[in-house]
């Protein structure tokens, strides 16, 4: 809860920070560079599209004006014919080019979206585990995803900002090129008082008025768009609720509980409460209120500009400054230009609002890899003499006040079997996470062959461990790839690992053998496996890795008693010369270990063989042993 607040206040801050144009521009430039880096082709095609799209209306305006001029004045059939041909050819070419570029841009946009998702996925993959494990990180990622789903705020707005910016600027340039002569064509002296319109002062005042009024229209638009930010928190939360409760009925693993405990009642209660996107929700109220008013005001003001251009053009034509064909050109070009100015100012609003969302995006992408990494290699020792020692290690999870481990000291004897037992929450899994350097301890040291594990290259250090965590995950991929962690593998070795893990009979019954697809996510021919079978595959995966340390966290919880006895009966043989560590609630399965360490409230309170520990009647192990044994002895 506390972490959620922090994330929210961080994003509020980022919205405030995003309120300066220079900051907004810098954020968009950075995001643009990042996107252009992952898909340069998209930006090239989009640039061409934007320019073609912006210039197309001017081609039509220009040629229509020439045709009208010829029709009204000289009426030469051959010239007229040439203008008409040129008009059709040019506007046709623009239309074909625009349509081709549009299609290309659309497909490349989808491709860009996929590449951007991969960028985020890679960030998640490469993050320090401690950051990946934080709720705060997931909240941040969710916020980014939800803002994008809600109204494409964030990274995917950047191409639109670029496209609209380019279109508007090209449109304004095209408009100026076609309207310069509107101001420079003089009204003949015979026109009387209307010659006042020739005065440079008048032209300057008119131009200044147009700029000021356009800016005013823009301000209204910026104001209107800024309301998106105020609805942001409500909308992202609404999106989150909908994302969870809207699709809950589709989830297979929830089907039983929903039916037995009528969970749909709780779900529909949430649907009722979630009014973010309803007709009377925050967004709807804003749209019907201030957002709509400001947006309408902006449009009215821009209509005023168009109106004054009409009046000015008509007056000059009336006074004889130019012909009727030019009226079409000036009015058409000026209207298109006004629209471009309007779009450009509206873009400022989008730019500023989107900057807040980009700040959240960068907050996520900039999470540093703070874990210190040395460069020492864990040289590949064929004798597997890897000696690991915990020396007075204490550890708290980030944001927690409680020590999950306190002053733990233990040394693993190479090639021996160590069992770790203790009640739930006593620190057993945390101990393994520290051993694998998923977290660093706050106090004490963990040493590999006498050297602090932080000084080793991280990947190298990870390679000496095979772990089966309680919450291990298999992928919807072929069985063989799952075991090997790779699409290409040594099939004989995979088969041996599966057989050693007790999966041999099941493998023999699989029609596609190692190529059998696990689960049905991608194919109907996939095989749904039971929890116990999955656990055996996970054990086989650990055996295939063939690392010097093999660690099993509750390795047989999902196995039936026969499979469990089989695994334990042969584990000594399977583990071979590896150093093996077991965490188990079933104390009887630890009896064969060389040493048992008893954890309690983050400390190791007893160590010894089963016989030694069971003889200490005042000890925890005796208590745990008897609690379980009574079910078997009575
Ligand atoms: P065990 O494996 O013995 O059941 P754990 O090592 O999982 O115990 O947990 C030890 C303590 O650390 C418990 O109090 C647990 O609530 C806490 N803990 C475990 N994981 C986290 C986490 N990711 N964040 C905060 N506290 C945690």
PDB file of N, CA, C and O in Angstrom, residues 38 208 351 433 452 494 545 584:
ATOM      1  N   UNK A  38      14.885   1.759 -32.624  1.00  0.00           N
ATOM      2  CA  UNK A  38      14.388   0.384 -32.784  1.00  0.00           C
ATOM      3  C   UNK A  38      13.670   0.196 -34.116  1.00  0.00           C
ATOM      4  O   UNK A  38      13.472  -0.928 -34.546  1.00  0.00           O
ATOM      5  N   UNK A 208      -0.244  40.161 -37.504  1.00  0.00           N
ATOM      6  CA  UNK A 208      -0.064  40.052 -36.050  1.00  0.00           C
ATOM      7  C   UNK A 208      -1.350  39.552 -35.408  1.00  0.00           C
ATOM      8  O   UNK A 208      -1.330  38.672 -34.527  1.00  0.00           O
ATOM      9  N   UNK A 351       1.645  17.601 -26.334  1.00  0.00           N
ATOM     10  CA  UNK A 351       3.053  17.477 -25.962  1.00  0.00           C
ATOM     11  C   UNK A 351       3.227  17.590 -24.451  1.00  0.00           C
ATOM     12  O   UNK A 351       3.898  16.774 -23.814  1.00  0.00           O
ATOM     13  N   UNK A 433      17.609 -17.720  -1.856  1.00  0.00           N
ATOM     14  CA  UNK A 433      17.657 -16.559  -2.757  1.00  0.00           C
ATOM     15  C   UNK A 433      18.962 -15.779  -2.558  1.00  0.00           C
ATOM     16  O   UNK A 433      19.517 -15.244  -3.510  1.00  0.00           O
ATOM     17  N   UNK A 452      34.288 -12.929  -1.573  1.00  0.00           N
ATOM     18  CA  UNK A 452      32.910 -12.417  -1.545  1.00  0.00           C
ATOM     19  C   UNK A 452      32.252 -12.649  -2.914  1.00  0.00           C
ATOM     20  O   UNK A 452      32.836 -12.303  -3.948  1.00  0.00           O
ATOM     21  N   UNK A 494      18.788 -35.102 -22.141  1.00  0.00           N
ATOM     22  CA  UNK A 494      17.466 -34.675 -21.664  1.00  0.00           C
ATOM     23  C   UNK A 494      16.671 -35.900 -21.213  1.00  0.00           C
ATOM     24  O   UNK A 494      16.053 -35.904 -20.139  1.00  0.00           O
ATOM     25  N   UNK A 545      20.995 -29.137 -16.211  1.00  0.00           N
ATOM     26  CA  UNK A 545      21.947 -28.017 -16.118  1.00  0.00           C
ATOM     27  C   UNK A 545      23.283 -28.503 -15.563  1.00  0.00           C
ATOM     28  O   UNK A 545      24.331 -27.931 -15.841  1.00  0.00           O
ATOM     29  N   UNK A 584      12.693 -28.996   2.974  1.00  0.00           N
ATOM     30  CA  UNK A 584      11.538 -29.877   2.992  1.00  0.00           C
ATOM     31  C   UNK A 584      10.768 -29.766   4.285  1.00  0.00           C
ATOM     32  O   UNK A 584      11.344 -29.555   5.351  1.00  0.00           O
TER      33      UNK A 584
END
